Tab-separated table of C-alpha atoms and ligand atoms in Angstrom:
chain	number	residue	atom	x	y	z
M	1	MET	CA	4.106	-17.186	12.557
M	2	PRO	CA	6.806	-15.829	10.257
M	3	TRP	CA	9.310	-14.851	12.945
M	4	ILE	CA	9.852	-18.417	14.156
M	5	ALA	CA	9.515	-20.323	10.872
M	6	GLY	CA	7.634	-23.324	12.237
M	7	TYR	CA	9.682	-23.626	15.453
M	8	PRO	CA	7.364	-24.641	18.349
M	9	ARG	CA	6.033	-21.439	19.874
M	10	GLU	CA	5.904	-22.992	23.373
M	11	LYS	CA	9.676	-23.437	23.271
M	12	VAL	CA	10.295	-19.719	22.809
M	13	ASN	CA	10.090	-17.893	26.133
M	14	TRP	CA	8.487	-14.686	24.928
M	15	GLY	CA	5.354	-13.059	26.283
M	16	PRO	CA	4.152	-10.512	28.831
M	17	THR	CA	4.118	-10.639	32.611
M	18	ILE	CA	2.023	-8.170	34.605
M	19	ASP	CA	3.015	-6.837	38.001
M	20	GLY	CA	-0.402	-6.690	39.655
M	21	GLU	CA	0.866	-4.185	42.210
M	22	LYS	CA	1.784	-1.712	39.495
M	23	CYS	CA	-1.230	-2.236	37.188
M	24	VAL	CA	-3.617	0.721	37.475
M	25	GLY	CA	-6.420	-0.985	35.572
M	26	CYS	CA	-6.456	1.331	32.576
M	27	GLY	CA	-7.353	-1.541	30.260
M	28	MET	CA	-4.972	-0.504	27.483
M	29	CYS	CA	-3.331	-3.915	27.134
M	30	LEU	CA	-6.702	-5.610	26.579
M	31	ASN	CA	-6.568	-3.875	23.219
M	32	CYS	CA	-4.214	-6.661	22.127
M	33	GLY	CA	-6.275	-8.714	19.721
M	34	LYS	CA	-4.509	-12.016	20.432
M	35	ASN	CA	-6.433	-13.201	23.469
M	36	VAL	CA	-3.386	-12.904	25.719
M	37	PHE	CA	-4.969	-10.892	28.559
M	38	ARG	CA	-8.139	-11.202	30.674
M	39	TRP	CA	-9.869	-8.568	32.740
M	40	ARG	CA	-10.107	-9.713	36.355
M	41	ASP	CA	-11.329	-7.676	39.324
M	42	GLY	CA	-10.641	-4.358	37.664
M	43	LYS	CA	-7.148	-5.240	36.476
M	44	SER	CA	-5.525	-7.121	33.641
M	45	SER	CA	-3.938	-10.543	33.951
M	46	VAL	CA	-2.020	-12.718	31.519
M	47	GLU	CA	-4.085	-15.758	30.561
M	48	ASN	CA	-2.449	-17.017	27.371
M	49	PHE	CA	1.259	-16.189	27.469
M	50	PHE	CA	2.133	-17.967	24.225
M	51	ASN	CA	-0.612	-16.234	22.263
M	52	CYS	CA	1.724	-13.217	22.155
M	53	GLN	CA	2.168	-13.220	18.444
M	54	VAL	CA	5.358	-11.528	17.395
M	55	VAL	CA	8.431	-12.852	19.193
M	56	GLY	CA	10.598	-9.873	20.143
M	57	CYS	CA	7.827	-7.270	20.031
M	58	SER	CA	6.529	-5.673	23.228
M	59	THR	CA	3.917	-3.091	22.256
M	60	CYS	CA	1.733	-3.584	25.329
M	61	ALA	CA	4.713	-3.031	27.638
M	62	ASN	CA	5.767	0.052	25.715
M	63	LEU	CA	2.295	1.599	26.010
M	64	CYS	CA	1.380	0.551	29.564
M	65	PRO	CA	1.164	3.849	31.489
M	66	ALA	CA	2.139	2.136	34.748
M	67	LYS	CA	5.132	0.255	33.335
M	68	ALA	CA	3.518	-2.858	34.804
M	69	ILE	CA	4.277	-5.183	31.887
M	70	THR	CA	7.641	-6.810	31.354
M	71	PHE	CA	9.037	-9.285	28.867
M	72	PRO	CA	11.760	-11.944	29.173
M	73	ASP	CA	15.419	-11.314	28.454
M	74	LEU	CA	15.933	-10.743	24.736
M	75	GLU	CA	19.487	-12.085	24.889
M	76	ALA	CA	18.134	-15.504	25.865
M	77	VAL	CA	15.802	-15.401	22.861
M	78	ARG	CA	18.699	-14.432	20.585
M	79	ALA	CA	20.762	-17.299	21.998
M	80	LEU	CA	17.932	-19.751	21.284
M	81	TYR	CA	17.603	-18.456	17.713
M	82	LYS	CA	21.293	-18.996	17.214
M	83	LYS	CA	21.395	-22.447	18.844
M	84	GLU	CA	18.364	-23.750	16.950
M	85	GLY	CA	19.225	-22.160	13.622
M	86	ILE	CA	15.961	-20.229	13.544
M	87	TRP	CA	17.452	-17.228	11.789
M	88	GLY	CA	18.433	-19.428	8.856
M	89	LYS	CA	14.960	-20.940	8.617
M	90	VAL	CA	13.322	-17.523	8.696
M	91	ARG	CA	15.688	-16.401	5.952
M	92	GLU	CA	14.812	-19.438	3.800
M	93	GLU	CA	11.109	-18.678	4.193
M	94	MET	CA	11.649	-15.064	3.219
M	95	ILE	CA	13.564	-16.067	0.107
M	96	LYS	CA	10.723	-18.473	-0.846
M	97	GLU	CA	8.195	-15.692	-0.346
M	98	GLY	CA	10.240	-13.338	-2.509
M	99	LYS	CA	10.757	-10.832	0.279
M	100	ILE	CA	14.533	-11.031	-0.038
M	101	THR	CA	16.884	-12.566	-2.574
M	102	GLY	CA	19.320	-15.367	-1.701
Q	1	SF4	S1	-1.850	-1.392	30.259
Q	1	SF4	FE1	-0.732	-1.666	32.179
Q	1	SF4	S2	-1.885	-0.488	33.699
Q	1	SF4	FE2	-3.211	-0.755	31.928
Q	1	SF4	S3	-4.432	-2.605	32.432
Q	1	SF4	FE3	-2.641	-3.273	31.236
Q	1	SF4	S4	-1.069	-3.807	32.779
Q	1	SF4	FE4	-2.641	-2.573	33.794
Q	2	SF4	S1	3.437	-7.773	22.551
Q	2	SF4	FE1	1.716	-7.445	21.213
Q	2	SF4	S2	0.848	-9.474	20.777
Q	2	SF4	FE2	2.190	-9.666	22.566
Q	2	SF4	S3	0.801	-9.453	24.291
Q	2	SF4	FE3	1.675	-7.427	23.879
Q	2	SF4	S4	0.217	-6.394	22.491
Q	2	SF4	FE4	-0.268	-8.608	22.508
């Protein structure tokens, strides 16, 4: 997962939460191909929170017509990246891959 450069995914609090009261059962979020959601009793539920693949992205929340999906506080994620030096590790990986120059 390039955005966390080998940092344990389970230590990064990023993934969707569904408000079951707001969900209208449109099924849109099940279009996520990462096995995050399950269809239960005509609505969606989060089954595999940490399967959400790109830390910081929130496509399902952006497209949910009922605004039923939320994500954790981005500032806390930024603080973790700073504290754990994740930005630097990501940068090193990108230099190795030739995406950026040092
Ligand atoms: S996209 Fe939103 S309204 Fe549609 S099933 Fe998912 S959570 Fe429910
Ligand atoms: S942000 Fe993307 S990967 Fe994560 S659960 Fe939503 S659609 Fe799936």
